[in-house]
Coordinates of N, CA and C and ligand atoms in Angstrom, one line a residue:
M1 N -22.7 -39.0 -79.8 CA -22.0 -37.8 -79.3 C -21.2 -38.1 -78.1
N2 N -19.9 -37.6 -77.9 CA -19.1 -38.1 -76.9 C -18.8 -37.0 -75.8
F3 N -19.1 -37.3 -74.6 CA -19.2 -36.2 -73.5 C -18.0 -36.6 -72.7
L4 N -17.3 -35.4 -72.2 CA -16.5 -35.3 -71.1 C -17.1 -34.6 -69.8
V5 N -17.4 -35.4 -69.0 CA -18.0 -35.0 -67.5 C -17.1 -34.8 -66.5
T6 N -16.6 -33.6 -66.1 CA -15.7 -33.5 -65.1 C -16.4 -33.4 -63.7
G7 N -15.9 -33.9 -62.5 CA -16.5 -33.9 -61.4 C -17.8 -34.9 -61.4
G8 N -17.5 -36.1 -62.2 CA -18.6 -36.9 -62.5 C -18.9 -37.9 -61.3
A9 N -18.1 -37.9 -60.3 CA -18.3 -38.7 -59.1 C -19.0 -38.0 -57.9
G10 N -19.3 -36.8 -58.3 CA -19.9 -35.7 -57.3 C -21.3 -35.8 -57.4
F11 N -22.1 -35.1 -56.5 CA -23.5 -35.2 -56.4 C -24.2 -34.9 -57.8
I12 N -24.0 -33.7 -58.4 CA -24.7 -33.4 -59.6 C -24.0 -34.2 -60.7
G13 N -22.8 -34.2 -60.7 CA -22.0 -34.9 -62.0 C -22.4 -36.4 -62.0
S14 N -22.7 -37.0 -61.0 CA -23.1 -38.4 -61.1 C -24.5 -38.6 -61.5
A15 N -25.3 -37.6 -61.3 CA -26.6 -37.5 -61.9 C -26.6 -37.3 -63.3
V16 N -25.6 -36.4 -63.8 CA -25.5 -36.1 -65.2 C -25.0 -37.4 -65.8
C17 N -24.0 -38.1 -65.5 CA -23.5 -39.2 -65.9 C -24.6 -40.3 -66.2
R18 N -25.4 -40.5 -65.0 CA -26.5 -41.5 -65.0 C -27.4 -41.2 -66.0
H19 N -27.8 -39.9 -66.2 CA -28.7 -39.4 -67.1 C -28.3 -39.6 -68.7
L20 N -27.0 -39.2 -69.0 CA -26.5 -39.3 -70.3 C -26.3 -40.8 -70.7
C21 N -25.9 -41.6 -69.8 CA -25.7 -43.0 -70.1 C -26.8 -43.7 -70.5
A22 N -28.0 -43.1 -70.1 CA -29.3 -43.8 -70.5 C -29.5 -43.7 -72.0
N23 N -28.9 -42.8 -72.7 CA -29.1 -42.7 -74.0 C -28.0 -43.4 -74.7
P24 N -28.1 -44.6 -75.4 CA -27.0 -45.4 -76.1 C -26.3 -44.7 -77.1
A25 N -26.7 -43.5 -77.7 CA -26.0 -42.8 -78.5 C -25.0 -42.0 -78.0
Y26 N -25.0 -41.9 -76.7 CA -24.0 -41.1 -76.1 C -22.9 -41.8 -75.5
R27 N -21.6 -41.2 -75.6 CA -20.4 -42.0 -74.7 C -20.1 -41.0 -73.7
V28 N -19.8 -41.5 -72.5 CA -19.5 -40.6 -71.4 C -18.2 -40.9 -70.8
T29 N -17.3 -40.0 -70.7 CA -16.1 -40.2 -70.0 C -16.1 -39.3 -68.8
N30 N -16.1 -40.0 -67.6 CA -16.1 -39.1 -66.3 C -14.7 -39.0 -65.8
L31 N -14.2 -37.7 -65.7 CA -12.9 -37.3 -65.2 C -13.1 -36.7 -63.8
D32 N -12.5 -37.5 -62.8 CA -12.8 -37.0 -61.2 C -11.6 -37.3 -60.6
K33 N -11.2 -36.4 -59.7 CA -10.0 -36.5 -58.8 C -10.3 -37.4 -57.8
L34 N -11.4 -37.5 -57.3 CA -12.0 -38.3 -56.2 C -11.6 -37.7 -54.9
T35 N -12.0 -36.4 -54.7 CA -11.7 -35.8 -53.4 C -12.6 -36.4 -52.4
Y36 N -12.6 -35.8 -51.3 CA -13.8 -36.4 -50.2 C -15.1 -36.4 -50.8
A37 N -15.4 -35.5 -51.8 CA -16.7 -35.2 -52.2 C -17.1 -36.2 -53.5
G38 N -16.1 -36.9 -53.8 CA -16.3 -38.0 -54.9 C -16.8 -39.2 -54.4
N39 N -17.8 -39.9 -55.1 CA -18.3 -41.1 -54.5 C -18.6 -42.2 -55.6
L40 N -17.8 -43.1 -55.8 CA -18.0 -43.9 -57.1 C -19.5 -44.8 -56.7
A41 N -19.8 -44.8 -55.6 CA -21.2 -45.7 -55.4 C -22.3 -45.0 -56.1
S42 N -22.1 -43.7 -56.3 CA -23.1 -43.0 -57.0 C -23.1 -43.4 -58.4
L43 N -22.4 -44.2 -59.0 CA -22.2 -44.6 -60.3 C -22.5 -46.0 -60.6
R44 N -22.7 -46.8 -59.3 CA -22.9 -48.3 -59.6 C -23.8 -48.7 -60.7
Q45 N -25.0 -48.0 -61.0 CA -25.8 -48.3 -62.0 C -25.3 -48.3 -63.4
I46 N -24.1 -47.6 -63.6 CA -23.7 -47.5 -65.0 C -22.2 -48.0 -65.1
E47 N -21.6 -48.3 -64.0 CA -20.1 -48.5 -63.9 C -19.7 -49.6 -65.0
N48 N -20.5 -50.4 -65.4 CA -20.4 -51.4 -66.4 C -21.0 -51.1 -67.8
A49 N -21.7 -50.0 -67.9 CA -22.2 -49.8 -69.1 C -21.3 -49.6 -70.3
H50 N -21.7 -50.1 -71.5 CA -20.9 -49.9 -72.7 C -20.4 -48.6 -73.0
N51 N -21.2 -47.5 -72.5 CA -21.0 -46.1 -73.1 C -20.4 -45.3 -71.8
Y52 N -19.8 -46.1 -70.8 CA -19.2 -45.3 -69.7 C -17.9 -45.5 -69.4
S53 N -17.1 -44.5 -69.2 CA -15.7 -44.9 -68.7 C -15.3 -43.8 -67.6
F54 N -14.4 -44.3 -66.6 CA -14.1 -43.5 -65.6 C -12.5 -43.2 -65.7
A55 N -12.1 -41.9 -65.4 CA -10.6 -41.6 -65.3 C -10.4 -40.9 -64.0
Q56 N -9.5 -41.3 -63.2 CA -9.1 -40.5 -61.9 C -8.1 -39.5 -62.5
A57 N -8.4 -38.3 -62.4 CA -7.6 -37.2 -62.9 C -7.9 -36.0 -62.2
D58 N -7.0 -35.0 -62.3 CA -7.2 -33.6 -61.7 C -7.4 -32.6 -62.9
I59 N -8.4 -31.8 -62.8 CA -8.6 -30.9 -64.0 C -7.3 -29.9 -63.9
C60 N -6.6 -29.8 -63.0 CA -5.4 -28.9 -63.0 C -4.2 -29.4 -63.9
D61 N -4.5 -30.9 -64.3 CA -3.5 -31.5 -65.2 C -4.0 -31.4 -66.6
E62 N -3.3 -30.4 -67.0 CA -3.8 -30.1 -68.7 C -3.5 -31.1 -69.5
R63 N -2.3 -31.8 -69.4 CA -2.0 -32.8 -70.2 C -2.9 -34.0 -70.2
A64 N -3.2 -34.4 -69.0 CA -4.2 -35.5 -68.7 C -5.6 -35.3 -69.5
V65 N -5.9 -33.9 -69.2 CA -7.3 -33.6 -69.7 C -7.2 -33.5 -71.3
L66 N -6.2 -33.0 -71.8 CA -6.0 -33.1 -73.3 C -6.1 -34.6 -73.9
D67 N -5.3 -35.4 -73.3 CA -5.0 -36.7 -73.5 C -6.5 -37.4 -73.5
L68 N -7.5 -37.0 -72.5 CA -8.7 -37.7 -72.5 C -9.5 -37.1 -73.6
L69 N -9.6 -35.7 -74.0 CA -10.3 -35.2 -75.0 C -9.9 -35.9 -76.3
R70 N -8.7 -36.1 -76.5 CA -8.2 -36.7 -77.8 C -8.7 -38.1 -77.8
R71 N -8.4 -38.8 -76.8 CA -8.5 -40.4 -76.8 C -10.0 -40.7 -76.9
H72 N -10.8 -39.9 -76.4 CA -12.3 -40.2 -76.4 C -13.1 -39.2 -77.4
D73 N -12.4 -38.5 -78.2 CA -12.9 -37.9 -79.6 C -14.0 -37.0 -78.8
I74 N -13.8 -36.3 -77.9 CA -15.0 -35.4 -77.2 C -15.6 -34.4 -78.0
D75 N -16.9 -34.3 -77.9 CA -17.8 -33.3 -78.7 C -18.2 -32.1 -77.6
I76 N -18.6 -32.6 -76.4 CA -19.0 -31.9 -75.3 C -18.3 -32.0 -74.0
V77 N -17.7 -30.8 -73.6 CA -17.1 -30.9 -72.1 C -18.2 -30.3 -71.1
M78 N -18.6 -31.0 -70.1 CA -19.3 -30.5 -69.0 C -18.5 -30.3 -67.7
N79 N -18.0 -29.1 -67.4 CA -17.1 -29.0 -66.5 C -17.9 -28.7 -65.0
L80 N -18.0 -29.8 -64.2 CA -18.6 -29.7 -63.1 C -17.5 -29.8 -61.9
A81 N -16.3 -30.3 -62.1 CA -15.5 -30.4 -61.1 C -15.2 -29.2 -60.2
A82 N -15.4 -29.2 -58.9 CA -15.1 -28.1 -58.1 C -15.0 -28.3 -56.8
E83 N -14.5 -27.5 -56.0 CA -14.6 -27.5 -54.7 C -15.9 -26.8 -54.4
S84 N -16.7 -27.4 -53.7 CA -18.2 -26.8 -53.8 C -18.9 -26.3 -52.5
H85 N -18.2 -26.5 -51.3 CA -18.9 -26.2 -50.0 C -18.4 -24.9 -49.5
V86 N -19.3 -24.1 -49.3 CA -19.0 -22.7 -49.0 C -18.4 -22.7 -47.5
D87 N -18.8 -23.4 -46.4 CA -18.1 -23.4 -45.2 C -16.6 -23.8 -45.3
R88 N -16.4 -24.9 -46.2 CA -15.1 -25.4 -46.3 C -14.2 -24.3 -46.8
S89 N -14.8 -23.4 -47.8 CA -14.1 -22.4 -48.3 C -13.6 -21.3 -47.4
I90 N -14.4 -21.1 -46.3 CA -14.0 -20.1 -45.3 C -12.9 -20.7 -44.4
D91 N -12.9 -21.9 -44.2 CA -12.0 -22.6 -43.4 C -10.5 -22.8 -44.1
G92 N -10.8 -23.0 -45.4 CA -9.3 -23.3 -46.1 C -9.7 -23.0 -47.6
P93 N -9.6 -21.7 -47.9 CA -9.7 -21.2 -49.3 C -8.7 -21.8 -50.5
G94 N -7.5 -22.3 -50.1 CA -6.5 -22.6 -51.0 C -7.0 -23.5 -52.0
A95 N -7.6 -24.7 -51.6 CA -8.2 -25.7 -52.6 C -9.1 -25.1 -53.6
F96 N -9.9 -24.2 -53.1 CA -11.0 -23.6 -54.0 C -10.3 -22.6 -55.1
I97 N -9.3 -22.0 -54.7 CA -8.5 -21.3 -55.7 C -7.9 -22.2 -56.8
E98 N -7.2 -23.3 -56.1 CA -6.5 -24.2 -57.0 C -7.4 -24.8 -58.0
T99 N -8.5 -25.5 -57.5 CA -9.4 -26.2 -58.4 C -10.4 -25.3 -59.4
N100 N -11.0 -24.3 -58.5 CA -12.0 -23.7 -59.4 C -11.4 -22.5 -60.2
I101 N -10.2 -22.1 -59.8 CA -9.8 -21.0 -60.6 C -8.7 -21.6 -61.5
V102 N -7.6 -22.1 -60.8 CA -6.4 -22.6 -61.8 C -7.0 -23.8 -62.6
G103 N -7.7 -24.6 -61.9 CA -8.3 -25.8 -62.7 C -9.1 -25.4 -63.8
T104 N -9.9 -24.4 -63.8 CA -10.9 -24.0 -64.7 C -9.9 -23.4 -65.8
Y105 N -8.9 -22.8 -65.4 CA -7.9 -22.2 -66.5 C -7.1 -23.3 -67.4
R106 N -6.9 -24.3 -66.6 CA -5.9 -25.4 -67.2 C -7.0 -26.2 -68.2
I107 N -8.2 -26.5 -67.8 CA -9.2 -27.2 -68.6 C -9.4 -26.3 -69.8
L108 N -9.8 -25.0 -69.6 CA -9.8 -24.1 -70.8 C -8.9 -24.2 -71.9
N109 N -7.5 -24.2 -71.3 CA -6.4 -24.3 -72.3 C -6.4 -25.6 -73.0
A110 N -6.6 -26.8 -72.3 CA -6.6 -28.1 -72.9 C -7.9 -28.1 -74.0
A111 N -8.9 -27.6 -73.6 CA -10.1 -27.7 -74.5 C -9.8 -26.7 -75.8
L112 N -9.1 -25.7 -75.5 CA -8.9 -24.8 -76.6 C -7.9 -25.5 -77.7
E113 N -6.8 -26.0 -77.1 CA -5.9 -26.8 -77.9 C -6.5 -27.9 -78.6
Y114 N -7.4 -28.6 -78.1 CA -8.2 -29.6 -78.6 C -8.9 -29.1 -79.8
W115 N -9.9 -28.1 -79.4 CA -10.9 -27.5 -80.3 C -10.1 -26.9 -81.5
R116 N -9.0 -26.3 -81.4 CA -8.2 -25.9 -82.6 C -7.8 -27.0 -83.6
G117 N -7.7 -28.2 -83.1 CA -7.3 -29.3 -84.1 C -8.6 -30.1 -84.7
L118 N -9.8 -29.6 -84.3 CA -10.8 -30.3 -85.0 C -11.1 -29.9 -86.3
S119 N -11.9 -30.5 -87.3 CA -12.5 -30.1 -88.5 C -13.6 -29.0 -88.2
D120 N -13.7 -28.3 -89.4 CA -14.6 -27.1 -89.2 C -15.9 -27.5 -88.6
D121 N -16.4 -28.8 -89.1 CA -17.8 -29.2 -88.7 C -17.7 -29.4 -87.3
R122 N -16.8 -30.2 -86.8 CA -16.8 -30.7 -85.5 C -16.5 -29.4 -84.4
K123 N -15.7 -28.5 -85.0 CA -15.3 -27.2 -84.3 C -16.7 -26.4 -83.9
S124 N -17.6 -26.4 -85.0 CA -18.8 -25.6 -84.9 C -19.7 -26.3 -83.9
R125 N -19.8 -27.7 -83.8 CA -20.7 -28.4 -82.8 C -20.1 -28.5 -81.4
F126 N -18.8 -28.3 -81.3 CA -18.1 -28.5 -79.9 C -18.7 -27.5 -78.9
R127 N -18.9 -28.0 -77.6 CA -19.2 -27.0 -76.5 C -18.4 -27.2 -75.3
F128 N -18.2 -26.2 -74.8 CA -17.6 -26.4 -73.3 C -18.6 -25.7 -72.3
H129 N -19.2 -26.5 -71.5 CA -20.4 -26.1 -70.7 C -19.6 -26.0 -69.3
H130 N -19.7 -24.8 -68.7 CA -19.2 -24.6 -67.4 C -20.4 -24.4 -66.5
V131 N -20.3 -25.2 -65.5 CA -21.5 -25.3 -64.4 C -20.9 -24.5 -63.3
S132 N -21.7 -23.3 -63.2 CA -21.4 -22.4 -62.1 C -22.6 -22.3 -61.2
T133 N -22.7 -21.2 -60.4 CA -23.6 -21.1 -59.3 C -24.3 -19.9 -59.2
D134 N -25.4 -19.7 -58.7 CA -26.2 -18.4 -58.6 C -25.5 -17.6 -57.4
E135 N -24.5 -18.2 -56.6 CA -24.0 -17.5 -55.6 C -22.9 -16.4 -55.9
V136 N -22.6 -16.6 -57.3 CA -21.8 -15.4 -57.9 C -22.4 -14.1 -57.9
F137 N -23.9 -14.2 -57.7 CA -24.6 -12.8 -57.8 C -24.8 -12.4 -56.5
G138 N -24.3 -13.0 -55.3 CA -24.4 -12.5 -54.0 C -25.7 -13.1 -53.3
D139 N -26.1 -12.3 -52.5 CA -27.3 -12.6 -51.5 C -28.6 -11.9 -52.0
L140 N -29.7 -12.6 -51.8 CA -31.0 -11.9 -52.1 C -31.6 -11.6 -50.8
P141 N -32.5 -10.6 -50.8 CA -33.0 -10.2 -49.4 C -34.0 -11.3 -49.0
F142 N -34.5 -11.4 -47.7 CA -35.2 -12.5 -47.1 C -36.7 -12.4 -47.6
D143 N -37.0 -11.0 -48.1 CA -38.5 -10.8 -48.5 C -38.7 -11.0 -50.1
G144 N -37.6 -11.6 -50.7 CA -38.1 -11.8 -52.2 C -36.9 -11.4 -53.0
G145 N -37.3 -10.9 -54.3 CA -36.3 -10.5 -55.2 C -35.7 -11.6 -55.9
M146 N -35.3 -11.5 -57.2 CA -34.6 -12.5 -58.1 C -33.4 -12.2 -58.7
F147 N -32.5 -13.1 -58.9 CA -31.4 -12.8 -59.9 C -31.9 -13.0 -61.4
V148 N -31.5 -12.1 -62.2 CA -31.8 -12.1 -63.7 C -30.6 -12.2 -64.5
E149 N -30.5 -12.3 -65.7 CA -29.3 -12.4 -66.4 C -28.4 -11.1 -66.2
E150 N -29.1 -10.0 -66.0 CA -28.4 -8.7 -66.0 C -27.8 -8.4 -64.6
T151 N -28.1 -9.3 -63.6 CA -27.6 -9.0 -62.4 C -26.1 -9.1 -62.2
P152 N -25.6 -8.0 -61.7 CA -24.1 -7.9 -61.6 C -23.6 -8.9 -60.6
Y153 N -22.2 -9.3 -61.0 CA -21.6 -10.3 -60.2 C -21.2 -9.5 -58.7
A154 N -21.7 -10.2 -57.5 CA -21.3 -9.7 -56.2 C -21.0 -11.0 -55.4
P155 N -19.9 -11.7 -55.4 CA -19.8 -12.8 -54.7 C -19.2 -12.4 -53.3
S156 N -19.6 -13.3 -52.3 CA -19.4 -12.9 -50.9 C -18.8 -13.8 -50.1
S157 N -18.3 -15.0 -50.8 CA -17.5 -15.9 -49.9 C -16.4 -16.4 -50.9
P158 N -15.3 -17.1 -50.3 CA -14.2 -17.5 -51.1 C -14.7 -18.6 -52.2
Y159 N -15.7 -19.2 -51.7 CA -16.4 -20.2 -52.7 C -17.0 -19.5 -54.1
S160 N -17.7 -18.5 -53.7 CA -18.4 -17.8 -54.9 C -17.4 -16.9 -55.6
A161 N -16.5 -16.3 -54.9 CA -15.5 -15.6 -55.6 C -14.7 -16.4 -56.6
S162 N -14.3 -17.7 -56.1 CA -13.7 -18.5 -56.9 C -14.4 -18.9 -58.1
K163 N -15.8 -19.1 -58.0 CA -16.5 -19.6 -59.1 C -16.8 -18.4 -60.0
A164 N -16.9 -17.1 -59.3 CA -17.1 -16.0 -60.1 C -15.8 -15.8 -61.2
A165 N -14.6 -15.9 -60.5 CA -13.3 -16.0 -61.3 C -13.4 -16.8 -62.4
S166 N -13.9 -18.1 -62.1 CA -13.9 -19.2 -63.3 C -14.7 -18.8 -64.4
D167 N -16.0 -18.2 -64.0 CA -17.0 -17.7 -65.0 C -16.3 -16.7 -66.0
H168 N -15.5 -15.7 -65.3 CA -14.7 -14.6 -66.1 C -13.8 -15.5 -67.1
L169 N -13.2 -16.2 -66.6 CA -12.2 -17.0 -67.5 C -12.9 -17.7 -68.6
V170 N -14.1 -18.3 -68.3 CA -14.8 -19.0 -69.4 C -15.3 -17.9 -70.3
R171 N -15.8 -16.9 -70.0 CA -16.2 -15.9 -70.9 C -15.0 -15.4 -71.7
A172 N -13.9 -15.1 -71.1 CA -12.8 -14.6 -71.7 C -12.3 -15.5 -72.9
W173 N -12.4 -16.8 -72.5 CA -11.9 -17.9 -73.6 C -12.7 -17.9 -74.7
H174 N -14.1 -17.5 -74.6 CA -15.0 -17.5 -75.7 C -14.7 -16.0 -76.4
E175 N -14.8 -14.9 -75.7 CA -14.5 -13.6 -76.4 C -13.1 -13.6 -77.0
T176 N -12.1 -14.1 -76.2 CA -10.7 -13.9 -76.9 C -10.2 -14.8 -78.0
Y177 N -10.7 -16.2 -77.8 CA -10.2 -17.1 -78.5 C -11.4 -17.8 -79.3
G178 N -12.5 -17.6 -79.1 CA -13.7 -18.1 -80.0 C -14.1 -19.3 -79.4
L179 N -13.6 -20.0 -78.3 CA -14.0 -21.3 -77.9 C -15.5 -21.2 -77.6
P180 N -16.3 -22.2 -78.2 CA -17.7 -22.3 -77.9 C -18.1 -22.5 -76.6
V181 N -18.5 -21.8 -75.8 CA -18.9 -21.9 -74.4 C -20.4 -21.9 -74.1
V182 N -20.9 -22.6 -73.1 CA -22.1 -22.4 -72.4 C -21.9 -22.1 -70.9
L183 N -22.4 -21.1 -70.3 CA -22.2 -20.9 -68.9 C -23.6 -21.0 -68.2
S184 N -23.6 -21.8 -67.2 CA -25.1 -21.7 -66.4 C -24.9 -21.6 -65.1
N185 N -25.7 -20.8 -64.4 CA -25.6 -20.4 -63.0 C -26.7 -21.0 -62.2
C186 N -26.8 -22.3 -61.9 CA -27.9 -22.8 -61.1 C -27.9 -22.5 -59.8
S187 N -29.2 -22.6 -59.3 CA -29.4 -22.5 -57.7 C -29.2 -23.8 -57.0
N188 N -29.7 -24.0 -55.8 CA -29.4 -25.2 -55.0 C -30.0 -26.4 -55.6
N189 N -29.3 -27.4 -55.9 CA -29.7 -28.6 -56.3 C -30.0 -29.6 -55.0
Y190 N -30.9 -30.6 -55.0 CA -31.0 -31.7 -54.0 C -31.4 -32.8 -54.5
G191 N -31.2 -33.9 -53.8 CA -31.8 -35.2 -54.2 C -31.0 -36.4 -53.8
P192 N -31.1 -37.7 -54.5 CA -30.4 -38.8 -54.0 C -28.9 -38.6 -54.3
Y193 N -28.1 -39.2 -53.4 CA -26.7 -39.2 -53.3 C -26.1 -37.9 -53.0
H194 N -26.8 -37.0 -52.3 CA -26.4 -35.6 -51.9 C -25.4 -35.9 -50.8
F195 N -24.2 -35.4 -50.6 CA -23.4 -35.3 -49.5 C -24.0 -34.6 -48.3
P196 N -24.0 -35.2 -47.2 CA -24.9 -34.3 -46.2 C -24.3 -33.2 -45.5
E197 N -23.2 -32.7 -46.0 CA -22.6 -31.5 -45.5 C -23.4 -30.3 -46.0
K198 N -24.3 -30.4 -47.2 CA -24.9 -29.3 -47.7 C -26.3 -29.1 -47.1
L199 N -26.6 -27.8 -47.5 CA -27.8 -27.2 -46.5 C -29.1 -28.1 -46.4
I200 N -29.6 -28.4 -47.7 CA -30.8 -29.3 -47.7 C -30.8 -30.5 -47.1
P201 N -29.9 -31.3 -47.4 CA -29.6 -32.6 -46.6 C -29.5 -32.4 -45.1
L202 N -28.7 -31.4 -44.8 CA -28.1 -31.2 -43.5 C -29.5 -30.9 -42.6
V203 N -30.4 -30.0 -43.3 CA -31.6 -29.4 -42.5 C -32.5 -30.8 -42.4
I204 N -32.7 -31.6 -43.6 CA -33.5 -32.5 -43.4 C -33.0 -33.6 -42.3
L205 N -32.0 -34.0 -42.6 CA -31.3 -34.8 -41.5 C -31.5 -34.3 -40.0
Ligands
NAD1 N1 -24.8 -28.6 -55.4 C1 -25.5 -27.5 -55.7 O1 -26.6 -27.3 -55.1 C2 -24.9 -26.6 -56.6 C3 -25.5 -25.4 -56.9 C4 -25.0 -24.4 -58.0 C5 -23.8 -24.8 -58.5 N2 -23.1 -26.0 -58.3 C6 -21.9 -26.3 -59.0 O2 -22.1 -27.6 -59.6 C7 -20.9 -28.3 -59.6 C8 -21.0 -29.8 -59.1 O3 -21.6 -29.6 -57.7 P1 -21.7 -30.7 -56.8 O4 -22.7 -30.3 -55.7 O5 -22.0 -31.9 -57.5 O6 -20.3 -30.9 -56.2 P2 -19.7 -32.0 -55.4 O7 -18.8 -31.4 -54.2 O8 -20.7 -33.0 -54.9 O9 -18.8 -32.8 -56.5 C9 -17.6 -32.2 -57.0 C10 -16.8 -33.3 -57.6 O10 -15.6 -32.7 -58.2 C11 -14.5 -33.5 -57.9 N3 -13.2 -32.8 -58.0 C12 -12.9 -31.8 -57.0 N4 -11.8 -31.3 -57.5 C13 -11.3 -31.8 -58.6 C14 -10.2 -31.5 -59.4 N5 -9.3 -30.7 -59.2 N6 -10.2 -32.5 -60.5 C15 -11.2 -33.3 -60.9 N7 -12.3 -33.4 -60.0 C16 -12.4 -32.8 -59.0 C17 -14.8 -34.0 -56.6 O11 -14.1 -35.3 -56.5 C18 -16.3 -34.4 -56.8 O12 -16.6 -35.7 -57.2 C19 -19.8 -27.6 -59.0 O13 -19.1 -26.8 -60.1 C20 -20.6 -26.5 -58.2 O14 -20.2 -25.3 -58.1 C21 -23.6 -26.8 -57.4

C-alpha cells in the first residue's frame, strides 16, 4: 500500500512516517514544505529506508501534489500539513488561511483528479484522511465536559477557524464529488521530537 503523508517533517507527521515505514509492505512518500516547524532530523531513522522518499513541496501547489500522487501510485493520502500553532495564528493569520484553507482546497482538487482516473477497485480502496483538531469544537469548561461526534463547530481562534474551514471542505468534497474521506479531530498530542512552542513541552521545559 502506498501512502502520501503531507507535513511528514512535522511533529505528528514524522511519527506517522516512522510508524508506517516499519511495515515493509508500505511505501511512504513524505511531502513537506519545510517551514520553521519541519525538521528532517525527526526522520533520520528512516531517511535511507527502501520504502521511504521525501519531496519538498507545498500543498498549495496542486500540480506538484498531483504529480506525486501519480508518480508514487498513491492509495492513501494522510493530510497533516498545516500551520498548527494557535498563538502564531493570532499574530499572523495569513499563513493559516493560505495553508490550512487554500492548501486543503488544492490538495482535495489534486486528490479528486487523481482518484477519478483510478480503476474501480482502486477507487473503492482510496482514502483521503484529513487530520484536524478538537479545537474546531471550541473550549470545554474547566470543570469537565466532553466533545462528542455531535458537538457543533465553534472555533475560537484563527487557527481553529482555518481548520474548521478545511474540515468543511473535506466533507463537501465527499458529499459533492464522492471522494472517499476520513476526518479525524484529535486532541493534544505530545512526545519525542515535539517543537517546544507547544503547550505540553513548553510547560515541561
Ligand atoms: N500537535 C497536536 O497536538 C495536534 C492536535 C490536533 C490536531 N493537530 C493537527 O495535526 C497536524 C500535524 O500537527 P503537528 O503538531 O505535527 O504540526 P507541526 O507544526 O509540527 O508540523 C506541520 C508540518 O507541516 C509542514 N507544512 C506547513 N505548511 C505546509 C504547506 N503549505 N505545504 C506542505 N507542508 C507544510 C511543516 O513544514 C511541518 O513539517 C496538523 O494538521 C494539526 O492541525 C495537531
